[in-house]
Amino acid sequence: MDSVQPSHDKPQAEAERARRWAMAASLLVSFLMLVGKLTAASLTGSTAIFSDAAESVIHLFATGFAGFSLWYASTPPDVDHPYGHGKVAYFASAVEGTLILAAAASIAWMAVQDLLTGPALRQLDVGFFLIGGLTAVNFALGKYLVRVGRRTNSLILVSNGEHVLTDMWTSLGVLVGVGLVWITGIRWLDPAVGLLVAANIVWTATGLLRRSVYGLMDEADREASAALLEELGAAVKEGRIASFHQVRHRRSGDQVWIEYHLMFPGDMPIHEAHARSHAVENRVDALFPDEDVHVTAHLEPRRHDEAHPEDHREPSDPLRDVRK
């Protein structure tokens, strides 16, 4: 039984508007970061600052791809994609993670070269204050993107915000390195800090890649599974349904897709079973107040095995052991 969910049009429209404003801010600030860091790198000759600028080039490209993904994910389902386009979010997260890894490799390579040959530095005071201002802007933007992404259930914005915060930590590390070189005159500190920053970038990139793999593989959230099984179990205890099985759920962006089989007494009229199924569905929908929930329920008689022909093959029930 395919069901129609309660209308969430207004909250979804507000969420979509917030996502678009956040992505527009991200694109604008990304361009500002690139121009500012390239200026600082040319003024100082610092490899650490130049590496930071190189990371910003990748970030600008990744932000553009994230903006496209945010638009594509919001387009309605079509004949080729009946489940919608929300999974593009996981591709966007994977692209960002891969690009961040590329930036880390580039930073590490330049840092090692400078450790071997020695950097030629100049006007570090100008570079220090310029990078300091850009770092503060990036911190504010990153927090804003993550907050909006979590509030609107947008993996694309969360991933982009985490990338911005990674860029911020990169800039902060560079700022510390440039400041120490400026104060102490110890030039090898500049590439040494670059290596530390590269290690931090790798850590963030692996997190983004792990998240994208989990999403593309439809990994079930354990807390969501427990809440769903508990709600269905409560419906059994209340006598609303006789039993249930074949429970599945998956997430695609801000959408949650849920399937289950509900059992009723064999002599119960179909309109009564349908009404009870809708009552259960409404309670299941309430478990995910901030998501767009799609429930597919299959109604069966209580004597399940007797109702099927002898050659009927029941699919595996992945949450059977969890339910027990």
Short mmCIF file of C-alpha atoms in Angstrom, two decimals:
data_model
loop_
_atom_site.label_atom_id
_atom_site.label_comp_id
_atom_site.label_asym_id
_atom_site.label_seq_id
_atom_site.Cartn_x
_atom_site.Cartn_y
_atom_site.Cartn_z
CA MET A 1 0.00 0.00 0.00
CA ASP A 2 1.44 3.31 -1.08
CA SER A 3 0.41 6.13 1.20
CA VAL A 4 0.28 9.89 1.10
CA GLN A 5 2.07 11.63 3.95
CA PRO A 6 0.89 14.68 5.86
CA SER A 7 1.84 17.91 4.10
CA HIS A 8 5.24 19.35 4.98
CA ASP A 9 5.28 21.82 2.09
CA LYS A 10 5.87 24.99 4.13
CA PRO A 11 8.76 23.66 6.29
CA GLN A 12 10.34 22.09 3.20
CA ALA A 13 10.12 25.37 1.29
CA GLU A 14 11.72 27.25 4.19
CA ALA A 15 14.46 24.62 4.43
CA GLU A 16 15.12 24.84 0.70
CA ARG A 17 15.35 28.63 0.91
CA ALA A 18 17.84 28.39 3.81
CA ARG A 19 19.96 25.91 1.86
CA ARG A 20 20.14 28.16 -1.19
CA TRP A 21 21.12 31.23 0.83
CA ALA A 22 23.79 29.22 2.64
CA MET A 23 25.24 27.85 -0.60
CA ALA A 24 25.28 31.33 -2.18
CA ALA A 25 27.20 32.65 0.83
CA SER A 26 29.62 29.73 0.56
CA LEU A 27 30.35 30.42 -3.12
CA LEU A 28 30.89 34.13 -2.52
CA VAL A 29 33.20 33.65 0.45
CA SER A 30 35.13 30.85 -1.32
CA PHE A 31 36.02 33.27 -4.11
CA LEU A 32 37.04 35.90 -1.53
CA MET A 33 39.26 33.33 0.24
CA LEU A 34 41.02 32.39 -2.98
CA VAL A 35 41.78 35.98 -3.98
CA GLY A 36 42.95 36.90 -0.47
CA LYS A 37 45.22 33.90 -0.01
CA LEU A 38 46.79 34.19 -3.44
CA THR A 39 47.52 37.83 -2.63
CA ALA A 40 49.11 36.87 0.69
CA ALA A 41 51.18 34.13 -0.95
CA SER A 42 52.54 36.46 -3.63
CA LEU A 43 53.45 39.11 -1.03
CA THR A 44 55.22 36.76 1.40
CA GLY A 45 56.67 33.95 -0.69
CA SER A 46 55.52 31.56 2.03
CA THR A 47 55.02 27.98 0.89
CA ALA A 48 52.62 27.41 3.76
CA ILE A 49 50.42 30.30 2.63
CA PHE A 50 50.68 29.21 -1.00
CA SER A 51 49.63 25.69 0.06
CA ASP A 52 46.69 27.22 1.89
CA ALA A 53 45.76 29.05 -1.32
CA ALA A 54 46.02 25.80 -3.28
CA GLU A 55 43.56 24.21 -0.85
CA SER A 56 41.23 27.14 -1.46
CA VAL A 57 41.32 26.53 -5.23
CA ILE A 58 40.11 22.99 -4.62
CA HIS A 59 37.55 24.25 -2.12
CA LEU A 60 36.13 26.71 -4.65
CA PHE A 61 35.75 23.93 -7.21
CA ALA A 62 34.19 21.63 -4.61
CA THR A 63 31.78 24.36 -3.50
CA GLY A 64 30.64 24.84 -7.07
CA PHE A 65 30.00 21.12 -7.38
CA ALA A 66 28.18 21.16 -4.04
CA GLY A 67 25.97 24.00 -5.29
CA PHE A 68 25.03 21.96 -8.35
CA SER A 69 24.37 18.92 -6.15
CA LEU A 70 22.15 20.95 -3.82
CA TRP A 71 20.05 22.07 -6.78
CA TYR A 72 19.93 18.60 -8.34
CA ALA A 73 18.95 16.93 -5.07
CA SER A 74 15.96 19.28 -4.76
CA THR A 75 14.54 18.42 -8.20
CA PRO A 76 11.41 16.23 -8.05
CA PRO A 77 11.41 12.51 -8.91
CA ASP A 78 11.09 11.61 -12.59
CA VAL A 79 10.56 8.52 -14.70
CA ASP A 80 14.29 7.66 -14.61
CA HIS A 81 14.70 8.44 -10.89
CA PRO A 82 11.43 7.53 -9.16
CA TYR A 83 13.11 7.77 -5.74
CA GLY A 84 14.30 11.31 -6.43
CA HIS A 85 17.86 12.64 -6.69
CA GLY A 86 18.85 12.94 -3.03
CA LYS A 87 21.73 10.47 -3.27
CA VAL A 88 23.74 12.99 -5.26
CA ALA A 89 24.58 14.39 -1.80
CA TYR A 90 26.77 11.37 -1.13
CA PHE A 91 28.58 11.83 -4.43
CA ALA A 92 29.17 15.48 -3.52
CA SER A 93 30.58 14.43 -0.15
CA ALA A 94 32.86 11.90 -1.85
CA VAL A 95 34.10 14.49 -4.35
CA GLU A 96 34.87 16.96 -1.56
CA GLY A 97 36.71 14.30 0.43
CA THR A 98 38.77 13.28 -2.60
CA LEU A 99 39.65 16.87 -3.45
CA ILE A 100 40.65 17.55 0.16
CA LEU A 101 42.98 14.54 0.02
CA ALA A 102 44.51 15.94 -3.16
CA ALA A 103 45.07 19.26 -1.40
CA ALA A 104 46.74 17.48 1.53
CA ALA A 105 49.11 15.66 -0.83
CA SER A 106 50.00 18.94 -2.56
CA ILE A 107 50.65 20.72 0.74
CA ALA A 108 52.80 17.86 2.04
CA TRP A 109 54.85 17.78 -1.18
CA MET A 110 55.62 21.50 -1.10
CA ALA A 111 56.36 21.39 2.62
CA VAL A 112 58.93 18.62 2.16
CA GLN A 113 60.57 20.52 -0.68
CA ASP A 114 60.89 23.62 1.50
CA LEU A 115 62.31 21.61 4.37
CA LEU A 116 65.04 20.40 2.04
CA THR A 117 65.81 23.67 0.23
CA GLY A 118 64.70 26.35 2.71
CA PRO A 119 61.92 28.89 2.05
CA ALA A 120 62.48 32.47 0.86
CA LEU A 121 60.17 34.62 2.99
CA ARG A 122 59.30 38.35 3.03
CA GLN A 123 56.62 40.74 4.37
CA LEU A 124 55.40 38.16 6.87
CA ASP A 125 53.62 40.79 8.93
CA VAL A 126 51.31 41.69 6.03
CA GLY A 127 50.65 38.03 5.28
CA PHE A 128 49.98 37.29 8.96
CA PHE A 129 47.23 39.88 9.34
CA LEU A 130 45.68 39.11 5.95
CA ILE A 131 45.46 35.38 6.67
CA GLY A 132 44.18 36.16 10.18
CA GLY A 133 41.22 38.11 8.83
CA LEU A 134 40.40 35.44 6.26
CA THR A 135 40.58 32.73 8.94
CA ALA A 136 37.97 34.53 11.05
CA VAL A 137 35.63 34.83 8.06
CA ASN A 138 36.03 31.14 7.24
CA PHE A 139 35.30 30.12 10.84
CA ALA A 140 32.01 32.05 10.82
CA LEU A 141 31.03 30.65 7.42
CA GLY A 142 31.86 27.05 8.34
CA LYS A 143 29.80 27.15 11.54
CA TYR A 144 26.91 28.73 9.64
CA LEU A 145 26.94 26.09 6.89
CA VAL A 146 27.10 23.16 9.33
CA ARG A 147 24.30 24.63 11.46
CA VAL A 148 22.01 25.21 8.45
CA GLY A 149 22.90 21.81 6.98
CA ARG A 150 22.02 19.95 10.16
CA ARG A 151 18.84 21.96 10.70
CA THR A 152 17.64 21.27 7.14
CA ASN A 153 19.08 17.72 6.91
CA SER A 154 21.38 18.63 4.02
CA LEU A 155 24.47 16.42 3.85
CA ILE A 156 25.77 18.65 1.05
CA LEU A 157 25.82 21.74 3.27
CA VAL A 158 27.25 19.84 6.25
CA SER A 159 30.04 18.43 4.07
CA ASN A 160 30.72 21.83 2.57
CA GLY A 161 30.73 23.43 6.02
CA GLU A 162 33.18 20.86 7.32
CA HIS A 163 35.36 21.55 4.30
CA VAL A 164 35.23 25.26 5.13
CA LEU A 165 36.22 24.51 8.73
CA THR A 166 39.05 22.33 7.44
CA ASP A 167 40.16 25.30 5.35
CA MET A 168 39.92 27.42 8.51
CA TRP A 169 42.15 25.01 10.47
CA THR A 170 44.55 24.98 7.53
CA SER A 171 44.69 28.78 7.64
CA LEU A 172 45.06 28.77 11.43
CA GLY A 173 47.97 26.36 11.22
CA VAL A 174 49.57 28.50 8.55
CA LEU A 175 48.94 31.58 10.71
CA VAL A 176 50.76 29.96 13.64
CA GLY A 177 53.66 28.95 11.41
CA VAL A 178 54.01 32.36 9.80
CA GLY A 179 53.75 34.05 13.19
CA LEU A 180 56.48 31.87 14.69
CA VAL A 181 58.78 32.44 11.73
CA TRP A 182 58.09 36.18 11.92
CA ILE A 183 58.92 36.27 15.64
CA THR A 184 61.78 33.76 15.84
CA GLY A 185 63.29 33.87 12.38
CA ILE A 186 63.33 30.04 12.29
CA ARG A 187 62.35 29.49 8.68
CA TRP A 188 61.93 25.70 8.71
CA LEU A 189 58.88 26.15 10.98
CA ASP A 190 56.91 27.33 7.94
CA PRO A 191 57.00 23.98 6.05
CA ALA A 192 56.83 21.99 9.31
CA VAL A 193 53.46 23.54 10.13
CA GLY A 194 52.38 22.79 6.59
CA LEU A 195 52.96 19.08 7.20
CA LEU A 196 50.86 19.17 10.38
CA VAL A 197 48.07 20.93 8.52
CA ALA A 198 48.18 18.29 5.77
CA ALA A 199 47.71 15.55 8.38
CA ASN A 200 44.63 17.31 9.78
CA ILE A 201 43.18 17.64 6.29
CA VAL A 202 43.61 13.90 5.69
CA TRP A 203 41.65 13.16 8.87
CA THR A 204 38.70 15.30 7.73
CA ALA A 205 38.78 13.92 4.19
CA THR A 206 38.58 10.31 5.37
CA GLY A 207 35.54 11.22 7.48
CA LEU A 208 33.76 12.69 4.45
CA LEU A 209 34.61 9.66 2.32
CA ARG A 210 33.43 7.27 5.05
CA ARG A 211 30.11 9.12 5.30
CA SER A 212 29.55 9.04 1.54
CA VAL A 213 30.25 5.29 1.38
CA TYR A 214 27.80 4.62 4.22
CA GLY A 215 25.13 6.67 2.44
CA LEU A 216 25.63 5.02 -0.94
CA MET A 217 25.50 1.59 0.72
CA ASP A 218 22.20 2.46 2.47
CA GLU A 219 23.61 1.81 5.91
CA ALA A 220 20.75 1.86 8.42
CA ASP A 221 20.90 4.19 11.40
CA ARG A 222 20.77 2.03 14.55
CA GLU A 223 18.79 4.57 16.55
CA ALA A 224 16.25 4.93 13.76
CA SER A 225 15.92 1.14 13.53
CA ALA A 226 15.32 0.85 17.27
CA ALA A 227 12.73 3.65 17.28
CA LEU A 228 10.90 2.17 14.29
CA LEU A 229 10.77 -1.33 15.78
CA GLU A 230 9.65 0.04 19.14
CA GLU A 231 6.78 1.98 17.53
CA LEU A 232 5.59 -1.04 15.56
CA GLY A 233 5.89 -3.21 18.67
CA ALA A 234 3.72 -0.72 20.58
CA ALA A 235 1.08 -1.01 17.85
CA VAL A 236 1.05 -4.78 18.40
CA LYS A 237 0.67 -4.42 22.18
CA GLU A 238 -2.22 -1.98 21.70
CA GLY A 239 -3.98 -4.47 19.42
CA ARG A 240 -3.87 -2.09 16.45
CA ILE A 241 -2.05 -4.71 14.36
CA ALA A 242 -1.54 -8.45 14.92
CA SER A 243 2.16 -8.52 14.01
CA PHE A 244 4.74 -7.15 11.58
CA HIS A 245 7.91 -8.15 9.75
CA GLN A 246 10.11 -7.27 6.77
CA VAL A 247 11.02 -3.85 8.21
CA ARG A 248 13.46 -1.80 6.15
CA HIS A 249 14.45 1.84 6.01
CA ARG A 250 17.02 3.97 4.27
CA ARG A 251 17.89 7.63 3.98
CA SER A 252 18.49 9.72 0.89
CA GLY A 253 19.43 13.28 1.78
CA ASP A 254 16.52 14.67 3.80
CA GLN A 255 14.19 11.83 2.74
CA VAL A 256 13.51 8.65 4.72
CA TRP A 257 12.07 5.61 2.93
CA ILE A 258 10.40 2.98 5.12
CA GLU A 259 8.90 -0.39 4.21
CA TYR A 260 7.19 -3.01 6.38
CA HIS A 261 4.60 -5.79 6.32
CA LEU A 262 1.66 -5.48 8.73
CA MET A 263 -0.48 -8.47 9.73
CA PHE A 264 -4.19 -8.37 10.59
CA PRO A 265 -6.86 -10.94 11.42
CA GLY A 266 -7.89 -12.74 8.24
CA ASP A 267 -11.55 -11.83 8.60
CA MET A 268 -10.95 -8.10 9.13
CA PRO A 269 -12.47 -5.92 6.38
CA ILE A 270 -9.91 -4.28 4.14
CA HIS A 271 -11.14 -0.77 4.93
CA GLU A 272 -10.58 -1.41 8.66
CA ALA A 273 -7.09 -2.81 8.08
CA HIS A 274 -6.33 0.16 5.84
CA ALA A 275 -7.46 2.65 8.50
CA ARG A 276 -5.35 0.95 11.16
CA SER A 277 -2.36 0.91 8.82
CA HIS A 278 -2.74 4.67 8.31
CA ALA A 279 -2.85 5.22 12.08
CA VAL A 280 0.42 3.30 12.47
CA GLU A 281 1.91 5.20 9.55
CA ASN A 282 1.14 8.56 11.13
CA ARG A 283 2.96 7.53 14.31
CA VAL A 284 5.93 6.29 12.29
CA ASP A 285 6.00 9.59 10.40
CA ALA A 286 6.14 11.45 13.74
CA LEU A 287 9.42 9.67 14.56
CA PHE A 288 11.15 11.76 11.86
CA PRO A 289 9.70 15.28 12.30
CA ASP A 290 12.37 17.03 10.24
CA GLU A 291 12.50 14.59 7.32
CA ASP A 292 10.32 13.92 4.30
CA VAL A 293 9.03 10.43 5.16
CA HIS A 294 7.78 7.90 2.59
CA VAL A 295 6.14 4.73 3.95
CA THR A 296 5.19 1.66 1.95
CA ALA A 297 3.10 -0.85 3.91
CA HIS A 298 2.16 -4.35 2.76
CA LEU A 299 -0.97 -5.73 4.47
CA GLU A 300 -1.19 -9.46 5.16
CA PRO A 301 -3.45 -11.85 7.09
CA ARG A 302 -2.20 -13.04 10.46
CA ARG A 303 -1.86 -16.64 9.22
CA HIS A 304 0.87 -15.51 6.89
CA ASP A 305 2.22 -18.87 5.74
CA GLU A 306 -1.23 -20.28 4.96
CA ALA A 307 -2.10 -17.26 2.82
CA HIS A 308 0.79 -17.79 0.41
CA PRO A 309 1.14 -20.54 -2.21
CA GLU A 310 3.58 -23.37 -1.56
CA ASP A 311 6.19 -21.99 -3.96
CA HIS A 312 6.18 -18.53 -2.31
CA ARG A 313 9.69 -17.33 -1.44
CA GLU A 314 9.87 -14.86 1.41
CA PRO A 315 12.80 -12.41 1.19
CA SER A 316 15.25 -12.20 4.08
CA ASP A 317 14.20 -10.12 7.07
CA PRO A 318 17.33 -8.09 7.99
CA LEU A 319 15.93 -6.66 11.24
CA ARG A 320 14.40 -9.90 12.53
CA ASP A 321 17.24 -10.53 15.01
CA VAL A 322 17.16 -6.91 16.19
CA ARG A 323 13.41 -7.19 16.80
CA LYS A 324 13.87 -10.34 18.87
#
